[in-house]
Tab-separated table of C-alpha atoms and ligand atoms in Angstrom:
chain	number	residue	atom	x	y	z
A	80	UNK	CA	-86.357	25.489	51.849
A	81	UNK	CA	-84.434	27.762	54.165
A	82	UNK	CA	-81.115	28.101	52.366
A	83	UNK	CA	-80.004	31.595	53.292
A	84	UNK	CA	-80.723	34.586	55.528
A	85	UNK	CA	-83.258	35.961	53.037
A	86	UNK	CA	-85.233	32.687	53.182
A	87	UNK	CA	-85.374	33.042	56.967
A	88	UNK	CA	-86.526	36.633	56.518
A	89	UNK	CA	-89.430	35.493	54.343
A	90	UNK	CA	-90.333	32.804	56.871
A	91	UNK	CA	-90.235	35.380	59.680
A	92	UNK	CA	-92.531	37.634	57.665
A	93	UNK	CA	-94.988	34.773	57.269
A	94	UNK	CA	-95.007	33.817	60.948
A	95	UNK	CA	-94.772	37.120	62.776
A	96	UNK	CA	-97.601	39.591	63.139
A	97	UNK	CA	-97.020	42.464	60.765
A	98	UNK	CA	-96.230	44.959	63.513
A	99	UNK	CA	-93.525	42.678	64.959
A	100	UNK	CA	-91.957	41.876	61.586
A	101	UNK	CA	-91.893	45.549	60.637
A	102	UNK	CA	-90.342	46.472	63.975
A	103	UNK	CA	-87.508	43.995	63.338
A	104	UNK	CA	-87.128	44.447	59.601
A	105	UNK	CA	-87.857	48.146	59.310
A	106	UNK	CA	-85.492	51.072	59.050
A	107	UNK	CA	-85.531	54.854	59.370
A	108	UNK	CA	-87.276	57.283	57.008
A	109	UNK	CA	-87.163	55.929	53.425
A	110	UNK	CA	-84.842	52.974	54.050
A	111	UNK	CA	-81.998	54.552	52.021
A	112	UNK	CA	-79.325	53.650	54.552
A	113	UNK	CA	-80.659	50.099	54.836
A	114	UNK	CA	-80.405	49.673	51.054
A	115	UNK	CA	-76.995	51.372	50.979
A	116	UNK	CA	-75.664	48.783	53.456
A	117	UNK	CA	-76.778	45.960	51.167
A	118	UNK	CA	-75.696	47.614	47.925
A	119	UNK	CA	-72.213	48.553	49.122
A	120	UNK	CA	-71.563	45.149	50.690
A	121	UNK	CA	-72.593	43.483	47.442
A	122	UNK	CA	-70.381	45.840	45.432
A	123	UNK	CA	-67.135	44.777	47.129
A	124	UNK	CA	-65.313	42.014	45.300
A	125	UNK	CA	-62.674	39.659	46.639
A	126	UNK	CA	-60.020	38.312	44.329
A	127	UNK	CA	-59.273	34.648	45.018
A	128	UNK	CA	-55.805	33.109	45.145
A	129	UNK	CA	-55.405	29.634	43.695
A	130	UNK	CA	-53.304	26.521	44.315
A	131	UNK	CA	-53.083	27.121	48.050
A	132	UNK	CA	-53.576	24.407	50.641
A	133	UNK	CA	-57.006	24.921	52.194
A	134	UNK	CA	-57.436	21.368	53.517
A	135	UNK	CA	-57.411	22.811	57.047
A	136	UNK	CA	-59.170	26.111	57.555
A	137	UNK	CA	-59.047	27.925	60.881
A	138	UNK	CA	-61.761	30.582	61.213
A	139	UNK	CA	-60.932	31.508	64.816
A	140	UNK	CA	-60.021	34.996	65.988
A	141	UNK	CA	-58.824	36.241	69.348
A	142	UNK	CA	-60.553	39.274	70.811
A	143	UNK	CA	-59.603	40.793	74.175
A	144	UNK	CA	-57.718	37.594	75.012
A	145	UNK	CA	-60.704	35.343	74.254
A	146	UNK	CA	-60.982	32.963	71.320
A	147	UNK	CA	-64.036	33.235	69.048
A	148	UNK	CA	-64.609	30.223	66.802
A	149	UNK	CA	-65.628	32.534	63.932
A	150	UNK	CA	-65.095	36.223	63.281
A	151	UNK	CA	-68.673	37.263	64.041
A	152	UNK	CA	-70.937	37.665	67.032
A	153	UNK	CA	-74.570	38.485	67.772
A	154	UNK	CA	-75.398	42.203	67.857
A	155	UNK	CA	-77.444	43.640	70.732
A	156	UNK	CA	-81.115	43.944	69.858
A	157	UNK	CA	-83.886	45.176	72.133
A	158	UNK	CA	-87.286	43.556	72.535
A	159	UNK	CA	-86.140	40.058	71.523
A	160	UNK	CA	-88.959	38.754	73.705
A	161	UNK	CA	-91.418	40.166	71.214
A	162	UNK	CA	-90.002	37.913	68.518
A	163	UNK	CA	-90.043	34.872	70.852
A	164	UNK	CA	-90.661	34.675	74.592
A	165	UNK	CA	-87.247	34.148	76.276
A	166	UNK	CA	-85.596	35.175	73.003
A	167	UNK	CA	-82.632	36.730	74.827
A	168	UNK	CA	-81.675	33.418	76.427
A	169	UNK	CA	-82.220	31.524	73.171
A	170	UNK	CA	-79.805	33.832	71.358
A	171	UNK	CA	-77.271	33.642	74.199
A	172	UNK	CA	-77.331	29.842	74.280
A	173	UNK	CA	-77.072	29.527	70.502
A	174	UNK	CA	-74.070	31.881	70.529
A	175	UNK	CA	-72.459	29.799	73.272
A	176	UNK	CA	-72.941	26.597	71.242
A	177	UNK	CA	-71.370	28.271	68.218
A	178	UNK	CA	-68.429	29.604	70.271
A	179	UNK	CA	-69.165	33.225	69.422
A	180	UNK	CA	-70.170	36.207	71.592
A	181	UNK	CA	-73.637	37.491	72.300
A	182	UNK	CA	-74.327	41.111	73.199
A	183	UNK	CA	-77.313	41.726	75.449
A	184	UNK	CA	-79.260	44.954	74.922
A	185	UNK	CA	-80.145	47.355	77.722
A	186	UNK	CA	-83.667	46.950	76.299
A	187	UNK	CA	-83.627	43.165	76.716
A	188	UNK	CA	-86.691	41.408	78.055
A	189	UNK	CA	-84.804	39.256	80.513
A	190	UNK	CA	-82.654	40.327	83.413
A	191	UNK	CA	-78.997	40.468	82.501
A	192	UNK	CA	-78.159	38.154	85.420
A	193	UNK	CA	-80.592	35.510	84.130
A	194	UNK	CA	-79.182	35.629	80.607
A	195	UNK	CA	-75.643	35.294	81.952
A	196	UNK	CA	-76.657	32.367	84.153
A	197	UNK	CA	-78.300	30.587	81.205
A	198	UNK	CA	-74.979	30.375	79.337
A	199	UNK	CA	-72.313	30.885	82.000
A	200	UNK	CA	-69.389	29.599	79.920
A	201	UNK	CA	-70.130	31.860	76.992
A	202	UNK	CA	-68.742	35.179	75.828
A	203	UNK	CA	-71.272	37.853	76.707
A	204	UNK	CA	-71.089	41.583	76.208
A	205	UNK	CA	-73.456	44.108	77.762
A	206	UNK	CA	-74.802	46.939	75.615
A	207	UNK	CA	-75.579	50.223	77.323
A	208	UNK	CA	-78.021	52.992	76.544
A	209	UNK	CA	-77.752	55.938	78.864
A	210	UNK	CA	-81.250	57.258	79.370
A	211	UNK	CA	-80.541	58.267	82.881
A	212	UNK	CA	-77.067	58.245	84.400
A	213	UNK	CA	-78.047	56.707	87.720
A	214	UNK	CA	-79.879	53.864	86.008
A	215	UNK	CA	-76.997	53.323	83.596
A	216	UNK	CA	-74.484	53.146	86.442
A	217	UNK	CA	-76.638	50.529	88.137
A	218	UNK	CA	-76.856	48.410	84.984
A	219	UNK	CA	-73.098	48.623	84.445
A	220	UNK	CA	-72.358	47.578	88.012
A	221	UNK	CA	-74.765	44.657	87.703
A	222	UNK	CA	-73.147	43.598	84.418
A	223	UNK	CA	-69.724	43.739	86.043
A	224	UNK	CA	-70.894	41.581	88.942
A	225	UNK	CA	-72.644	39.113	86.629
A	226	UNK	CA	-69.442	38.514	84.649
A	227	UNK	CA	-70.078	40.260	81.327
A	228	UNK	CA	-66.733	40.477	79.536
A	229	UNK	CA	-67.136	43.780	77.702
A	230	UNK	CA	-69.336	46.879	77.790
A	231	UNK	CA	-70.691	48.325	74.553
A	232	UNK	CA	-71.836	51.926	74.760
A	233	UNK	CA	-74.138	52.690	71.842
A	234	UNK	CA	-73.558	56.253	70.682
A	235	UNK	CA	-75.773	56.609	67.609
A	236	UNK	CA	-79.076	57.030	69.435
A	237	UNK	CA	-79.201	60.576	70.846
A	238	UNK	CA	-82.839	60.249	69.782
A	239	UNK	CA	-84.661	57.318	68.280
A	240	UNK	CA	-84.648	57.068	64.469
A	241	UNK	CA	-87.860	57.819	62.578
A	242	UNK	CA	-89.512	54.405	62.107
A	243	UNK	CA	-92.665	55.247	60.205
A	244	UNK	CA	-93.720	51.621	59.826
A	245	UNK	CA	-94.095	51.353	63.609
A	246	UNK	CA	-96.227	54.500	63.630
A	247	UNK	CA	-98.391	53.271	60.756
A	248	UNK	CA	-98.855	49.896	62.452
A	249	UNK	CA	-99.835	51.573	65.703
A	250	UNK	CA	-96.980	49.744	67.431
A	251	UNK	CA	-95.800	51.407	70.577
A	252	UNK	CA	-94.734	50.479	74.069
A	253	UNK	CA	-96.732	49.909	76.178
A	254	UNK	CA	-98.880	47.957	73.774
A	255	UNK	CA	-102.287	49.542	73.172
A	256	UNK	CA	-104.750	47.267	71.376
A	257	UNK	CA	-106.420	48.594	68.242
A	258	UNK	CA	-108.662	46.837	65.716
A	259	UNK	CA	-105.777	46.661	63.244
A	260	UNK	CA	-103.424	45.116	65.812
A	261	UNK	CA	-106.201	42.736	66.896
A	262	UNK	CA	-106.567	41.442	63.330
A	263	UNK	CA	-102.792	41.077	63.091
A	264	UNK	CA	-102.863	38.869	66.207
A	265	UNK	CA	-105.823	36.784	65.076
A	266	UNK	CA	-104.170	36.029	61.753
A	267	UNK	CA	-100.930	34.897	63.458
A	268	UNK	CA	-102.275	32.432	65.995
A	269	UNK	CA	-99.024	30.628	66.810
A	270	UNK	CA	-97.262	33.846	67.758
A	271	UNK	CA	-100.332	35.112	69.613
A	272	UNK	CA	-100.692	31.875	71.588
A	273	UNK	CA	-97.081	32.056	72.749
A	274	UNK	CA	-97.453	35.725	73.635
A	275	UNK	CA	-100.658	35.039	75.564
A	276	UNK	CA	-98.935	32.339	77.624
A	277	UNK	CA	-95.806	34.363	78.384
A	278	UNK	CA	-97.473	37.754	78.847
A	279	UNK	CA	-96.181	41.053	77.466
A	280	UNK	CA	-92.388	41.395	77.459
A	281	UNK	CA	-90.871	43.480	80.285
A	282	UNK	CA	-87.856	45.728	80.000
A	283	UNK	CA	-86.349	43.669	82.759
A	284	UNK	CA	-83.065	45.569	83.124
A	285	UNK	CA	-84.599	48.957	83.682
A	286	UNK	CA	-85.892	48.110	87.089
A	287	UNK	CA	-83.629	48.427	90.107
A	288	UNK	CA	-82.487	45.330	91.991
A	289	UNK	CA	-85.069	44.129	94.435
A	290	UNK	CA	-87.975	45.889	92.709
A	291	UNK	CA	-90.539	43.841	90.879
A	292	UNK	CA	-91.036	44.279	87.135
A	293	UNK	CA	-92.927	47.530	87.536
A	294	UNK	CA	-95.883	48.414	85.426
A	295	UNK	CA	-95.625	48.268	81.668
A	296	UNK	CA	-96.356	51.961	81.474
A	297	UNK	CA	-93.619	52.786	83.967
A	298	UNK	CA	-91.096	50.798	81.967
A	299	UNK	CA	-92.248	52.332	78.717
A	300	UNK	CA	-91.862	55.767	80.218
A	301	UNK	CA	-88.285	54.903	81.162
A	302	UNK	CA	-87.470	53.562	77.732
A	303	UNK	CA	-89.226	56.296	75.814
A	304	UNK	CA	-87.455	58.963	77.821
A	305	UNK	CA	-85.101	60.670	75.426
A	306	UNK	CA	-81.554	59.457	75.804
A	307	UNK	CA	-79.307	61.551	77.963
A	308	UNK	CA	-78.146	64.031	75.334
A	309	UNK	CA	-75.604	65.611	77.645
A	310	UNK	CA	-73.406	62.576	76.975
A	311	UNK	CA	-70.016	63.741	75.635
A	312	UNK	CA	-66.527	62.290	75.271
A	313	UNK	CA	-65.667	63.290	78.819
A	314	UNK	CA	-68.557	61.147	80.075
A	315	UNK	CA	-66.512	58.070	79.250
A	316	UNK	CA	-64.304	58.777	82.269
A	317	UNK	CA	-67.444	58.661	84.435
A	318	UNK	CA	-68.340	55.258	82.948
A	319	UNK	CA	-64.887	53.949	83.762
A	320	UNK	CA	-65.632	54.492	87.455
A	321	UNK	CA	-68.169	51.665	87.215
A	322	UNK	CA	-66.665	49.451	84.532
A	323	UNK	CA	-63.264	47.807	84.684
A	324	UNK	CA	-63.291	45.639	81.529
A	325	UNK	CA	-62.987	46.478	77.828
A	326	UNK	CA	-65.181	49.407	76.764
A	327	UNK	CA	-66.403	49.593	73.158
A	328	UNK	CA	-68.275	52.342	71.347
A	329	UNK	CA	-70.945	51.225	68.895
A	330	UNK	CA	-72.295	53.447	66.148
A	331	UNK	CA	-69.236	55.337	64.927
A	332	UNK	CA	-68.796	56.155	61.226
A	333	UNK	CA	-66.358	59.074	61.191
A	334	UNK	CA	-62.562	58.694	61.264
A	335	UNK	CA	-62.182	61.744	63.527
A	336	UNK	CA	-64.552	60.144	66.050
A	337	UNK	CA	-62.423	57.007	65.907
A	338	UNK	CA	-59.344	59.091	66.795
A	339	UNK	CA	-61.229	60.815	69.611
A	340	UNK	CA	-62.380	57.453	70.921
A	341	UNK	CA	-58.804	56.255	71.125
A	342	UNK	CA	-57.689	59.500	72.768
A	343	UNK	CA	-60.369	58.827	75.402
A	344	UNK	CA	-59.096	55.349	76.125
A	345	UNK	CA	-61.771	53.270	74.361
A	346	UNK	CA	-60.768	49.613	73.860
A	347	UNK	CA	-62.705	48.825	70.689
A	348	UNK	CA	-64.951	50.398	68.051
A	349	UNK	CA	-68.016	49.119	66.264
A	350	UNK	CA	-68.522	50.825	62.913
A	351	UNK	CA	-72.279	50.743	62.523
A	352	UNK	CA	-75.293	52.717	61.340
A	353	UNK	CA	-77.597	50.638	63.529
A	354	UNK	CA	-78.704	48.599	60.535
A	355	UNK	CA	-80.133	51.723	58.883
A	356	UNK	CA	-82.488	52.367	61.789
A	357	UNK	CA	-81.139	55.753	62.861
A	358	UNK	CA	-79.830	58.420	60.422
A	359	UNK	CA	-81.149	57.554	56.973
A	360	UNK	CA	-78.496	59.768	55.376
A	361	UNK	CA	-75.634	57.856	57.020
A	362	UNK	CA	-73.050	56.093	54.839
A	363	UNK	CA	-73.063	52.331	54.693
A	364	UNK	CA	-70.978	50.767	57.443
A	365	UNK	CA	-68.786	48.913	54.924
A	366	UNK	CA	-67.929	52.165	53.110
A	367	UNK	CA	-67.044	53.887	56.402
A	368	UNK	CA	-64.915	50.980	57.599
A	369	UNK	CA	-61.654	51.621	55.684
A	370	UNK	CA	-61.251	55.197	56.897
A	371	UNK	CA	-61.920	54.188	60.505
A	372	UNK	CA	-59.480	51.288	60.227
A	373	UNK	CA	-56.852	53.663	58.825
A	374	UNK	CA	-57.418	56.179	61.637
A	375	UNK	CA	-57.202	53.489	64.302
A	376	UNK	CA	-54.000	52.073	62.791
A	377	UNK	CA	-54.210	48.796	64.690
A	378	UNK	CA	-54.346	50.365	68.151
A	379	UNK	CA	-57.704	48.752	69.060
A	380	UNK	CA	-59.912	46.174	67.355
A	381	UNK	CA	-62.486	47.544	64.909
A	382	UNK	CA	-65.764	45.680	64.444
A	383	UNK	CA	-68.507	46.332	61.931
A	384	UNK	CA	-72.213	45.634	61.663
A	385	UNK	CA	-75.132	46.681	59.435
A	386	UNK	CA	-76.246	44.666	56.453
A	387	UNK	CA	-74.182	41.496	56.872
A	388	UNK	CA	-76.274	38.690	55.344
A	389	UNK	CA	-73.742	36.286	53.853
A	390	UNK	CA	-70.478	34.577	54.700
A	391	UNK	CA	-68.962	36.543	51.825
A	392	UNK	CA	-70.004	39.782	53.564
A	393	UNK	CA	-68.089	38.681	56.666
A	394	UNK	CA	-64.993	38.033	54.526
A	395	UNK	CA	-65.360	41.426	52.828
A	396	UNK	CA	-65.462	43.289	56.143
A	397	UNK	CA	-62.418	41.401	57.390
A	398	UNK	CA	-60.463	42.009	54.225
A	399	UNK	CA	-61.241	45.728	54.643
A	400	UNK	CA	-59.729	45.670	58.118
A	401	UNK	CA	-62.465	44.611	60.553
A	402	UNK	CA	-61.429	42.284	63.370
A	403	UNK	CA	-64.891	40.717	63.255
A	404	UNK	CA	-68.506	41.627	62.472
A	405	UNK	CA	-71.800	41.544	64.342
A	406	UNK	CA	-75.006	40.056	62.976
A	407	UNK	CA	-78.346	41.675	63.777
A	408	UNK	CA	-81.563	40.915	61.925
A	409	UNK	CA	-80.592	37.526	60.391
A	410	UNK	CA	-80.631	35.921	63.838
A	411	UNK	CA	-83.952	37.525	64.696
A	412	UNK	CA	-85.379	36.060	61.483
A	413	UNK	CA	-84.080	32.656	62.631
A	414	UNK	CA	-85.558	33.175	66.096
A	415	UNK	CA	-88.921	34.104	64.586
A	416	UNK	CA	-88.932	31.210	62.145
A	417	UNK	CA	-87.861	28.303	64.372
A	418	UNK	CA	-87.069	29.616	67.862
A	419	UNK	CA	-83.713	28.583	69.314
A	420	UNK	CA	-83.229	25.947	66.594
A	421	UNK	CA	-83.713	28.713	64.031
A	422	UNK	CA	-80.892	30.748	65.580
A	423	UNK	CA	-78.670	27.644	65.456
A	424	UNK	CA	-79.653	27.140	61.825
A	425	UNK	CA	-78.807	30.713	60.804
A	426	UNK	CA	-75.476	30.522	62.626
A	427	UNK	CA	-74.761	27.250	60.825
A	428	UNK	CA	-75.530	28.944	57.502
A	429	UNK	CA	-73.037	31.686	58.293
A	430	UNK	CA	-70.427	29.125	59.402
A	431	UNK	CA	-70.859	27.077	56.212
A	432	UNK	CA	-70.904	30.090	53.926
A	433	UNK	CA	-67.871	31.638	55.588
A	434	UNK	CA	-65.892	28.393	55.453
A	435	UNK	CA	-66.752	27.944	51.771
A	436	UNK	CA	-65.753	31.553	51.055
A	437	UNK	CA	-62.384	31.028	52.756
A	438	UNK	CA	-61.724	27.917	50.672
A	439	UNK	CA	-62.736	29.667	47.449
A	440	UNK	CA	-60.426	32.555	48.281
A	441	UNK	CA	-57.495	30.264	49.046
A	442	UNK	CA	-57.411	31.461	52.647
A	443	UNK	CA	-56.741	29.017	55.472
A	444	UNK	CA	-56.698	31.545	58.320
A	445	UNK	CA	-58.190	34.912	59.147
A	446	UNK	CA	-54.717	36.398	58.713
A	447	UNK	CA	-54.805	35.221	55.077
A	448	UNK	CA	-58.016	37.197	54.553
A	449	UNK	CA	-56.221	40.305	55.720
A	450	UNK	CA	-53.271	39.748	53.418
A	451	UNK	CA	-52.579	42.168	50.586
A	452	UNK	CA	-53.097	39.394	48.094
A	453	UNK	CA	-56.819	39.424	48.805
A	454	UNK	CA	-57.258	43.174	48.613
A	455	UNK	CA	-60.745	44.108	47.514
A	456	UNK	CA	-61.394	45.416	44.095
A	457	UNK	CA	-64.411	47.529	43.385
A	458	UNK	CA	-66.975	48.486	45.965
A	459	UNK	CA	-66.312	50.999	48.693
A	460	UNK	CA	-62.587	51.212	48.019
A	461	UNK	CA	-63.245	52.522	44.517
A	462	UNK	CA	-62.817	56.249	44.088
A	463	UNK	CA	-66.530	56.708	43.418
A	464	UNK	CA	-67.584	55.212	46.677
A	465	UNK	CA	-64.597	56.434	48.661
A	466	UNK	CA	-65.640	59.978	47.907
A	467	UNK	CA	-68.784	59.334	49.945
A	468	UNK	CA	-66.763	58.277	52.964
A	469	UNK	CA	-66.576	61.251	55.255
A	470	UNK	CA	-63.291	61.782	57.011
B	189	FNR	C1	-81.227	46.846	66.950
B	189	FNR	N1	-79.995	47.428	67.249
B	189	FNR	C2	-79.711	47.789	68.562
B	189	FNR	N2	-78.488	48.286	68.873
B	189	FNR	C3	-78.175	48.599	70.150
B	189	FNR	O1	-77.062	49.028	70.411
B	189	FNR	N3	-79.104	48.406	71.146
B	189	FNR	C4	-80.357	47.928	70.913
B	189	FNR	O2	-81.162	47.759	71.814
B	189	FNR	C5	-80.691	47.643	69.560
B	189	FNR	N4	-81.938	47.176	69.234
B	189	FNR	C6	-82.200	46.721	67.963
B	189	FNR	C7	-83.436	46.103	67.689
B	189	FNR	C8	-83.662	45.575	66.439
B	189	FNR	C9	-84.966	44.890	66.156
B	189	FNR	C10	-82.670	45.671	65.420
B	189	FNR	C11	-82.890	45.081	64.052
B	189	FNR	C12	-81.481	46.304	65.680
B	189	FNR	C13	-78.953	47.542	66.210
B	189	FNR	C14	-78.107	46.278	66.148
B	189	FNR	O3	-77.288	46.149	67.273
B	189	FNR	C15	-77.187	46.279	64.919
B	189	FNR	O4	-76.454	47.465	64.894
B	189	FNR	C16	-77.953	46.128	63.603
B	189	FNR	O5	-79.022	45.233	63.741
B	189	FNR	C17	-77.008	45.643	62.525
B	189	FNR	O6	-77.616	45.614	61.302
B	189	FNR	P1	-78.278	44.315	60.616
B	189	FNR	O7	-77.316	43.173	60.803
B	189	FNR	O8	-79.577	44.092	61.342
B	189	FNR	O9	-78.461	44.753	59.217
């Protein structure tokens, strides 16, 4: 039975080749940050209020003038096509059906225009990695033309995190067959059959308009190129020349960076440690959230991702000041387990769990979750954990 995100994770582990599952599920170094995300989210408690009318619960939030049916969206993840061919479109369509946003990664396996066209009525954000300024400018201009509603600049990847599982598995791009990988493929025939039919996933956005897909090695060279590490706060003004909509920064954990972001005209922040995939020493996102929310003081929306696995986790982030959260791996587990229907199923789990949590808390609107009466007790707001929050 697939009753929760962890059940979908186990099903994904069963169905995916080891190197794919580890790529999705894995984290940096020793996995400390990954575990911290889970531990700190679990440690927060929410105190329910009783004898309140919850016969009608409204879970909607408004973000940048657009209504989301629930206070969560789908985080940008690269290489979705490795989990399922056309995974990017499957995630985008499932998000559209659920009335929530989908963020497309720069490292997607489908062209951003095609993903937009597959769910034209939906809320779609474009995530940007700047490996090369000229290429980034081109992607941003294409996203603007295609109708993406917000741009998310990811700022926690000056270099890629140390993912030892990928190294051990011999997983790299472009894919180089080894005996170990061969055995992995043979023992996962359903995945291998699909992959054989669709061919290896391309990094479809990294190629200029009008060019064909380019060779796998060319694309890999582009992607593997270290990020542009000359990127600084002032670079945001350069980005604004190409992008007219809301600009968000993803991967902030420090309150001073939140203040700087606002000083530089950023429209929204995503408190995130990349799901524990970058700096293993980073604090959990939920423990960093309160200090960022305090620094922002309501001037822009603050989102959070990293470790959200339950409807209760969504409620915890909101009660600590997040406007909404983003979900990463749980949807990839759904995609791996059952394709597009699996993404729908995981989103339904979150919707059901979140609705039940609201009712149990005596909250009939998102505003109720933010009320003082539901202030968290324990967890990251406790002195012990707060002392870990860097300010
Ligand atoms: C990511 N993430 C990510 N972030 C980003 O800005 N651009 C990207 O291309 C990717 N790629 C990516 C691939 C995979 C397989 C994962 C799991 C994650 C990070 C992602 O947006 C988000 O921050 C985390 O996934 C949130 O943590 P949870 O929900 O996975 O714990």
